[in-house]
């Protein structure tokens, strides 16, 4: 696969203007049903006989026609190659006739895979020198236009233009997920010859701290309001739908799913980009009808009007979206069983599109994928709502979705394929807060520990994401790390066996405070279970040794009996404090233990 790097020339750019009879638009004008072929072109026979690496330059025969470069290249298809014709139209007239080549400033690339004369892809770069630059990628099936991606470079960093992807079937390389940018898909209606919203419309990336990276990403799933979630559970992400034949139901589109993700720990920067921890997944039936959603560009090939909610409306609509279900996800640690990072940063397993919901237990249509399975916390609220509020629970020292009635955190695949267990959450009294935690070992169906309490001093955090992030970063997270480290230190005075390799490796690879805290949680739990087993066994052995038919016989026997019982009482107090998340109290109680007295 070849990549064509974009270089910005330091010259004065004169705004490019178009009129209704522009030669470049007439050259690529479609026929009935959006059909476009090359066979009828006067230069086709020459193009069809080109060999890879060969090219011809032709002047358009239309009035005021510009230069066109026709090349034969090899398109990589896995381990093999496929010949293709690339037809480059110099829309703005800046191509050098002596040294012709395309650029990413008002040039159009038409690709014919297999050199059969049938158009497969159009990549069109559009820039009037005033508004943000745009890019169209139009997809044809058997020479018939079916759909297109449209991109808008709001931050004007030329990132969207850095790669040309007519050689690639997938959609990864079309997008610039860094800074302020938006991409969206439209479906072509061949009857009315118009664009309509479909699929991911839009993907919008927001740079909230002006560092050139994105801290918020929103994706709308656009699908017919009449779609069947049982028959088409992921309609908006189905290539069979958005690239298949047009369906009249596509004229009544709704926003049926909103995926809304955030960089909570404020680590999204050039070193660790696309660093999203928290995400909402919401399903509903909002009609796709927003002010100023029709976007016109005179330099766009017909149809010139595309449809997408404006960039500055997206977050407000998401904040007030009426959902019938809400899923809350928190990425605690990477999942070593999958690779889902952005191609520009494959070593990072954070999903560049945000934090996804899952396709198990509580199914929410149009969630999309790929999905992280392990080490990501899920919480589900089945009640309709237009507001997403959060709270902090001191029991597990985590931020939760207020109103969620159940949740789970599957623990495993830390380094390789370790399957460890999970934690489950429930709101038993249905007051909007979790009050039951079940801790389950992978090898057991029954929880090894259950914590259920209504005496929890939860902290309501509201729906202001900045305030939630501030509380998390400045208070909750540092305190959780501090207490973890102190408690682990105390527990390791009683148990000092080496940690499992996956925990040792994970400590070294933790790339953020959130990840570090998660691994400390696992180490703390591992050490506590060791301590609990060791201490209980010590108590049993000491109790057996202290047994006598008549403790009145000696002072030592009576004192030993009291010490053994006191030790058992303290262990129960430690268990109770640990289970309720009172780790400072747990630390103090562990420090008060005196195992030496047991054998006196």
Short mmCIF file of C-alpha atoms in Angstrom, two decimals, residues 204-206 208 214-219 258-268 274-282 314-316 318-320 326-331 350-356 388 390 401 463-469 472-473 514:
data_model
loop_
_atom_site.label_atom_id
_atom_site.label_comp_id
_atom_site.label_asym_id
_atom_site.label_seq_id
_atom_site.Cartn_x
_atom_site.Cartn_y
_atom_site.Cartn_z
CA UNK A 204 -16.81 14.14 16.18
CA UNK A 205 -13.53 14.71 18.02
CA UNK A 206 -13.06 17.63 20.42
CA UNK A 208 -11.04 20.72 24.92
CA UNK A 214 -8.82 15.01 21.46
CA UNK A 215 -10.33 14.70 24.92
CA UNK A 216 -13.95 14.01 23.91
CA UNK A 217 -15.38 11.88 21.10
CA UNK A 218 -19.02 11.45 20.11
CA UNK A 219 -20.54 9.02 17.65
CA UNK A 258 -25.11 7.83 20.99
CA UNK A 259 -21.63 6.82 22.11
CA UNK A 260 -20.07 9.59 24.20
CA UNK A 261 -16.54 9.17 25.59
CA UNK A 262 -14.19 11.25 27.73
CA UNK A 263 -10.57 11.55 28.76
CA UNK A 264 -11.19 11.74 32.49
CA UNK A 265 -7.63 11.55 33.78
CA UNK A 266 -6.47 14.36 31.45
CA UNK A 267 -3.68 12.30 29.91
CA UNK A 268 -4.68 12.68 26.28
CA UNK A 274 -6.82 9.10 22.39
CA UNK A 275 -6.73 8.41 26.13
CA UNK A 276 -10.42 7.85 26.88
CA UNK A 277 -11.42 6.16 30.16
CA UNK A 278 -15.16 6.75 30.54
CA UNK A 279 -18.03 6.40 28.14
CA UNK A 280 -21.82 6.50 27.92
CA UNK A 281 -23.70 4.30 25.46
CA UNK A 282 -27.29 5.41 24.96
CA UNK A 314 -23.35 17.61 18.87
CA UNK A 315 -22.32 17.70 22.53
CA UNK A 316 -25.40 19.63 23.63
CA UNK A 318 -25.65 14.25 23.51
CA UNK A 319 -25.87 15.82 26.98
CA UNK A 320 -29.68 15.96 26.70
CA UNK A 326 -27.86 3.77 29.26
CA UNK A 327 -24.63 1.84 29.52
CA UNK A 328 -21.72 3.25 31.52
CA UNK A 329 -18.21 1.95 30.83
CA UNK A 330 -14.91 2.65 32.53
CA UNK A 331 -11.66 1.34 31.03
CA UNK A 350 -7.12 2.11 23.79
CA UNK A 351 -9.81 2.33 21.13
CA UNK A 352 -9.40 5.51 19.09
CA UNK A 353 -13.18 5.83 18.68
CA UNK A 354 -13.82 5.98 22.41
CA UNK A 355 -15.10 3.55 25.04
CA UNK A 356 -17.60 1.03 23.66
CA UNK A 388 -26.54 11.14 33.15
CA UNK A 390 -22.59 10.14 38.61
CA UNK A 401 -23.58 5.93 37.11
CA UNK A 463 -23.48 15.54 35.45
CA UNK A 464 -20.70 18.09 34.96
CA UNK A 465 -17.88 16.05 33.42
CA UNK A 466 -15.21 18.59 34.30
CA UNK A 467 -16.22 18.54 37.96
CA UNK A 468 -16.31 14.75 37.95
CA UNK A 469 -12.84 14.64 36.39
CA UNK A 472 -11.47 11.94 40.41
CA UNK A 473 -7.98 13.27 39.66
CA UNK A 514 -5.86 4.78 36.66
#
